[in-house]
JSON list of C-alpha atoms in Angstrom, two decimals:
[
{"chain": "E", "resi": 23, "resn": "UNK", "atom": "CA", "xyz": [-8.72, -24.71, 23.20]},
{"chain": "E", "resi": 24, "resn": "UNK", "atom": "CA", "xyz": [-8.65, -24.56, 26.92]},
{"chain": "E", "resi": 25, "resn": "UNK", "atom": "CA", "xyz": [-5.59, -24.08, 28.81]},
{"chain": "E", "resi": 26, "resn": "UNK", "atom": "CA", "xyz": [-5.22, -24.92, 32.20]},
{"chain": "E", "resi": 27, "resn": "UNK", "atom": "CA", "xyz": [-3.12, -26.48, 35.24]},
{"chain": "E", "resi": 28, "resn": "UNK", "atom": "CA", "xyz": [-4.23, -30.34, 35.40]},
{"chain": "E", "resi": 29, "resn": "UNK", "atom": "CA", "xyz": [-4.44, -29.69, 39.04]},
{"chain": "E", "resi": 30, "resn": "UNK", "atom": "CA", "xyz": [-7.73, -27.51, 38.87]},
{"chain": "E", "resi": 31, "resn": "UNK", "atom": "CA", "xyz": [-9.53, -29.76, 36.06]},
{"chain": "E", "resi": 32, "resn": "UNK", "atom": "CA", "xyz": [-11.19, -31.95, 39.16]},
{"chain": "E", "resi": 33, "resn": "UNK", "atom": "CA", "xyz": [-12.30, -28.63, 41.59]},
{"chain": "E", "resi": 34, "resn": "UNK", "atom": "CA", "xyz": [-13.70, -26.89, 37.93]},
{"chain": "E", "resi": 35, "resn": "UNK", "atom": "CA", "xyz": [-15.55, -29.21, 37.21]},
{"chain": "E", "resi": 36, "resn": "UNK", "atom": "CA", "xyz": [-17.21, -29.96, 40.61]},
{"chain": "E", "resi": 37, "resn": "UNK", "atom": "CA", "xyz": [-17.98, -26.74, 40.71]},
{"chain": "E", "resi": 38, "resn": "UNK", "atom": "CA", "xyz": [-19.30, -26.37, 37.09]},
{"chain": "E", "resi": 39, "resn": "UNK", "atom": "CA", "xyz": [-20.92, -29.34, 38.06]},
{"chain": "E", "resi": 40, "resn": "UNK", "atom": "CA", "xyz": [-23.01, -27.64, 40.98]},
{"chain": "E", "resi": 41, "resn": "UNK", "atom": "CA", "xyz": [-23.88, -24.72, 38.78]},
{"chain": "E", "resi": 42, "resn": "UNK", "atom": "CA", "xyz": [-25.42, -27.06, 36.61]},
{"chain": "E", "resi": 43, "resn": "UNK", "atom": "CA", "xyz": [-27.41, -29.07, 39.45]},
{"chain": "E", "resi": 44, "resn": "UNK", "atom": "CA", "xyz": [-28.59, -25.59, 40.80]},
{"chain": "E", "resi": 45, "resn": "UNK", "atom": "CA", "xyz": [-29.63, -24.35, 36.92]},
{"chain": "E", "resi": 46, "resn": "UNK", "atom": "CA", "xyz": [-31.98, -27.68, 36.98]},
{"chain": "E", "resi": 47, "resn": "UNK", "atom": "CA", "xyz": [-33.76, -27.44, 40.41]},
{"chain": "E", "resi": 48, "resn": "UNK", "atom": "CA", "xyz": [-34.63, -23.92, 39.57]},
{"chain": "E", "resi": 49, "resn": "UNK", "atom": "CA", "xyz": [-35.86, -24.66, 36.09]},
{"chain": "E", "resi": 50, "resn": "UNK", "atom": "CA", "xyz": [-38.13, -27.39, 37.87]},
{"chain": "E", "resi": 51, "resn": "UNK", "atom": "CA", "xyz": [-39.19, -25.10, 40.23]},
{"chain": "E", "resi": 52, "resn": "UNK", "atom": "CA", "xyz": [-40.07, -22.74, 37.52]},
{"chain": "E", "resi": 53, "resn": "UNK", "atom": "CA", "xyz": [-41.70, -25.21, 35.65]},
{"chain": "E", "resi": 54, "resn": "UNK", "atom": "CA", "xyz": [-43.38, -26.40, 38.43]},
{"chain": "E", "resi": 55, "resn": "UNK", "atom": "CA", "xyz": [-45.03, -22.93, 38.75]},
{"chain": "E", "resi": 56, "resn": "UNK", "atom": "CA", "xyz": [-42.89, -21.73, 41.56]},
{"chain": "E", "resi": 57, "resn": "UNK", "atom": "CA", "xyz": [-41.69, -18.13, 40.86]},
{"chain": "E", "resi": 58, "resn": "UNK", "atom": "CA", "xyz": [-37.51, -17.23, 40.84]},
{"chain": "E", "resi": 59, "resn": "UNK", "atom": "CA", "xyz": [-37.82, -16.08, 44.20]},
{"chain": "E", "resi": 60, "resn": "UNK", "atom": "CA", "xyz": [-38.86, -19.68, 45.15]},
{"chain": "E", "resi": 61, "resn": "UNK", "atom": "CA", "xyz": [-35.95, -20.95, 44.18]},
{"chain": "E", "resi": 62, "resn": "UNK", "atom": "CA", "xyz": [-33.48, -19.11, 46.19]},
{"chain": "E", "resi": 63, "resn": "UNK", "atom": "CA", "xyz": [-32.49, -18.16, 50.00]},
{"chain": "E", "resi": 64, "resn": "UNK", "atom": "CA", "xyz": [-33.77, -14.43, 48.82]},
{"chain": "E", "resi": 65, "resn": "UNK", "atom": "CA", "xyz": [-36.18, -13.85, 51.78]},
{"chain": "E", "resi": 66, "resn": "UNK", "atom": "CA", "xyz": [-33.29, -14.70, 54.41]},
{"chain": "E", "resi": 67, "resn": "UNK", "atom": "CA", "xyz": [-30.70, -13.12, 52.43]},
{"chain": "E", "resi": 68, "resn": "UNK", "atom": "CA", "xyz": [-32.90, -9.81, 53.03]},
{"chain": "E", "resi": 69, "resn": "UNK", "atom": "CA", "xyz": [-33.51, -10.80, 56.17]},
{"chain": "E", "resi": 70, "resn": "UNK", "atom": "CA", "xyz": [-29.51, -10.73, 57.27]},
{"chain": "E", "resi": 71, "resn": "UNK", "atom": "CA", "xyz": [-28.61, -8.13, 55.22]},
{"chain": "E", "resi": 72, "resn": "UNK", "atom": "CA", "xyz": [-31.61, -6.13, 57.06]},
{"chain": "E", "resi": 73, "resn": "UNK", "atom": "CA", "xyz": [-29.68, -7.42, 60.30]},
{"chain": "E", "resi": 74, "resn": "UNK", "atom": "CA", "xyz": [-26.40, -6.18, 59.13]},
{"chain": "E", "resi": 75, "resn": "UNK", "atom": "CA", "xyz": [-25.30, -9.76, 59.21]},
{"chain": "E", "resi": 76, "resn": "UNK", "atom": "CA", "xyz": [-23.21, -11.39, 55.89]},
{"chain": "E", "resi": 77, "resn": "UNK", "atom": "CA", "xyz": [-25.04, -13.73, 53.35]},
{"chain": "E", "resi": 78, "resn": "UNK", "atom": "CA", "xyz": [-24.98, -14.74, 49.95]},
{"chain": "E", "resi": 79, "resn": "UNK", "atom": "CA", "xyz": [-27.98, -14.67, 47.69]},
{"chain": "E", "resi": 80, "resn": "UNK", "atom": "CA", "xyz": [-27.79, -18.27, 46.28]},
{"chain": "E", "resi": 81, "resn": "UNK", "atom": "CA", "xyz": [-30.05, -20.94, 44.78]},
{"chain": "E", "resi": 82, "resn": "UNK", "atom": "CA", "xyz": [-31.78, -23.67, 46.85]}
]
């Protein structure tokens, strides 16, 4: 059982629903051959954090 206000069902689940779109373009990408790194913002993450500037590893 899941308790919850009714007013966050809608924002969960677009989020939850994202997750699950990102999950699926990296498992294509893997499938396709592609490698995890691939599949993310990784080099310009490293690239800003190397700057001193924010980011956020996150898939593409």
């Amino acid at each position: 059982m899941i308790v919850l206000d009714p007013a966050r069902v809608e924002p969960l689940l677009d989020a939850a629903a994202a997750v699950k779109q990102a999950e699926a373009g990296l498992a294509a990408t893997l499938a396709d051959g592609g490698t995890l790194s691939d599949g993310t913002n990784l080099a310009e993450h490293v690239a800003a954090l190397e700057r001193g500037e924010p980011s956020r590893l996150s898939f593409t």
